Amino acid sequence: MTVVARQVHPRARPGGLPASDNFELVERSLPAPHSGQVLVRNLWLSVDPYMRGRMTGRESYIPPFEIGEPLDGAAIGVVVESDDTGLRPGDVVSHFAGWRDY
């Protein structure tokens, strides 16, 4: 099954409060999972205060967000497809792949 996933990418670093024009919604086709991989549909995305610091581009205890790359962060989702012996469709998982629907 090929899935078209929506991802939130930073377009530019905010000069003050973040605004919608600092971000863009990008669609990407995802291939079916290969050996040891799973496809997860996100149910919950974390929006935490530490993320504001990552938007500045300065190094900290965690790398800054990369312009043009999906925002990463904590998420909870459900496995919809699996080629991993430890996970099967319907399993609920937490991960750090962030702001995307799949």
Coordinates of C-alpha atoms in Angstrom, one line a residue:
M1 CA 0.0 0.0 0.0
T2 CA 1.4 3.4 -1.0
V3 CA 0.4 6.2 1.3
V4 CA 0.5 10.0 0.6
A5 CA 1.6 11.5 3.9
R6 CA 1.2 15.1 4.9
Q7 CA 4.2 16.6 6.8
V8 CA 4.8 20.0 8.4
H9 CA 8.1 21.6 7.4
P10 CA 9.6 24.8 8.6
R11 CA 9.8 27.3 5.7
A12 CA 11.7 30.0 7.6
R13 CA 12.9 30.8 11.1
P14 CA 10.5 33.0 12.9
G15 CA 11.7 36.6 13.7
G16 CA 9.3 36.8 16.6
L17 CA 6.2 34.7 17.4
P18 CA 5.8 31.8 14.9
A19 CA 3.2 32.4 12.2
S20 CA 1.6 30.2 9.6
D21 CA 3.9 31.5 6.9
N22 CA 6.9 30.1 8.7
F23 CA 5.6 26.6 7.9
E24 CA 4.4 24.6 4.9
L25 CA 2.4 21.5 4.5
V26 CA 4.2 19.0 2.2
E27 CA 2.8 15.8 0.7
R28 CA 5.1 12.8 0.2
S29 CA 4.4 9.3 -1.0
L30 CA 5.6 6.6 1.4
P31 CA 6.5 3.1 0.1
A32 CA 5.2 0.0 1.8
P33 CA 7.3 -1.0 4.9
H34 CA 10.4 -3.1 4.2
S35 CA 11.8 -5.7 6.6
G36 CA 11.8 -4.4 10.1
Q37 CA 9.7 -1.3 9.3
V38 CA 6.2 -0.3 10.1
L39 CA 3.7 2.3 8.8
V40 CA 2.2 4.3 11.6
R41 CA -0.8 6.7 11.4
N42 CA -0.3 9.4 14.0
L43 CA -3.1 10.1 16.4
W44 CA -1.4 12.7 18.7
L45 CA 1.5 15.1 18.0
S46 CA 3.4 16.8 20.8
V47 CA 3.6 20.6 20.9
D48 CA 6.0 21.5 23.7
P49 CA 7.7 24.7 24.8
Y50 CA 11.2 23.4 24.0
M51 CA 10.2 23.4 20.3
R52 CA 10.3 27.2 20.2
G53 CA 14.1 27.1 20.9
R54 CA 14.6 24.6 18.1
M55 CA 13.1 27.1 15.7
T56 CA 15.9 29.6 16.3
G57 CA 18.6 27.5 14.6
R58 CA 20.9 27.7 17.6
E59 CA 22.5 24.5 18.9
S60 CA 21.2 23.3 22.3
Y61 CA 20.8 20.0 24.0
I62 CA 18.8 19.0 21.0
P63 CA 19.5 20.0 17.3
P64 CA 17.5 22.8 15.8
F65 CA 14.8 22.1 13.2
E66 CA 16.1 21.9 9.7
I67 CA 14.4 24.2 7.1
G68 CA 12.6 22.2 4.5
E69 CA 12.6 19.0 6.6
P70 CA 9.7 17.6 8.6
L71 CA 9.4 18.8 12.2
D72 CA 10.3 16.0 14.5
G73 CA 9.0 15.5 18.0
A74 CA 7.1 13.1 20.2
A75 CA 4.0 11.4 18.7
I76 CA 1.6 8.5 19.4
G77 CA 0.1 6.5 16.6
V78 CA -1.3 3.2 15.5
V79 CA 0.5 0.7 13.3
V80 CA -1.5 0.3 10.1
E81 CA 1.0 -1.9 8.2
S82 CA 4.0 -3.9 9.5
D83 CA 6.9 -5.9 8.3
D84 CA 8.3 -6.2 11.8
T85 CA 7.9 -9.3 13.9
G86 CA 7.5 -7.3 17.1
L87 CA 4.6 -5.1 15.9
R88 CA 1.3 -5.8 14.1
P89 CA -1.5 -3.6 12.7
G90 CA -3.5 -2.1 15.6
D91 CA -0.6 -1.8 18.0
V92 CA -0.3 1.7 19.6
V93 CA 3.3 3.1 19.6
S94 CA 5.1 6.2 20.6
H95 CA 7.9 7.6 18.5
F96 CA 9.9 10.8 17.7
A97 CA 9.1 11.1 14.0
G98 CA 6.9 14.0 14.6
W99 CA 4.6 16.3 12.7
R100 CA 3.2 14.1 9.9
D101 CA 0.0 12.1 9.6
Y102 CA 1.8 8.9 8.6

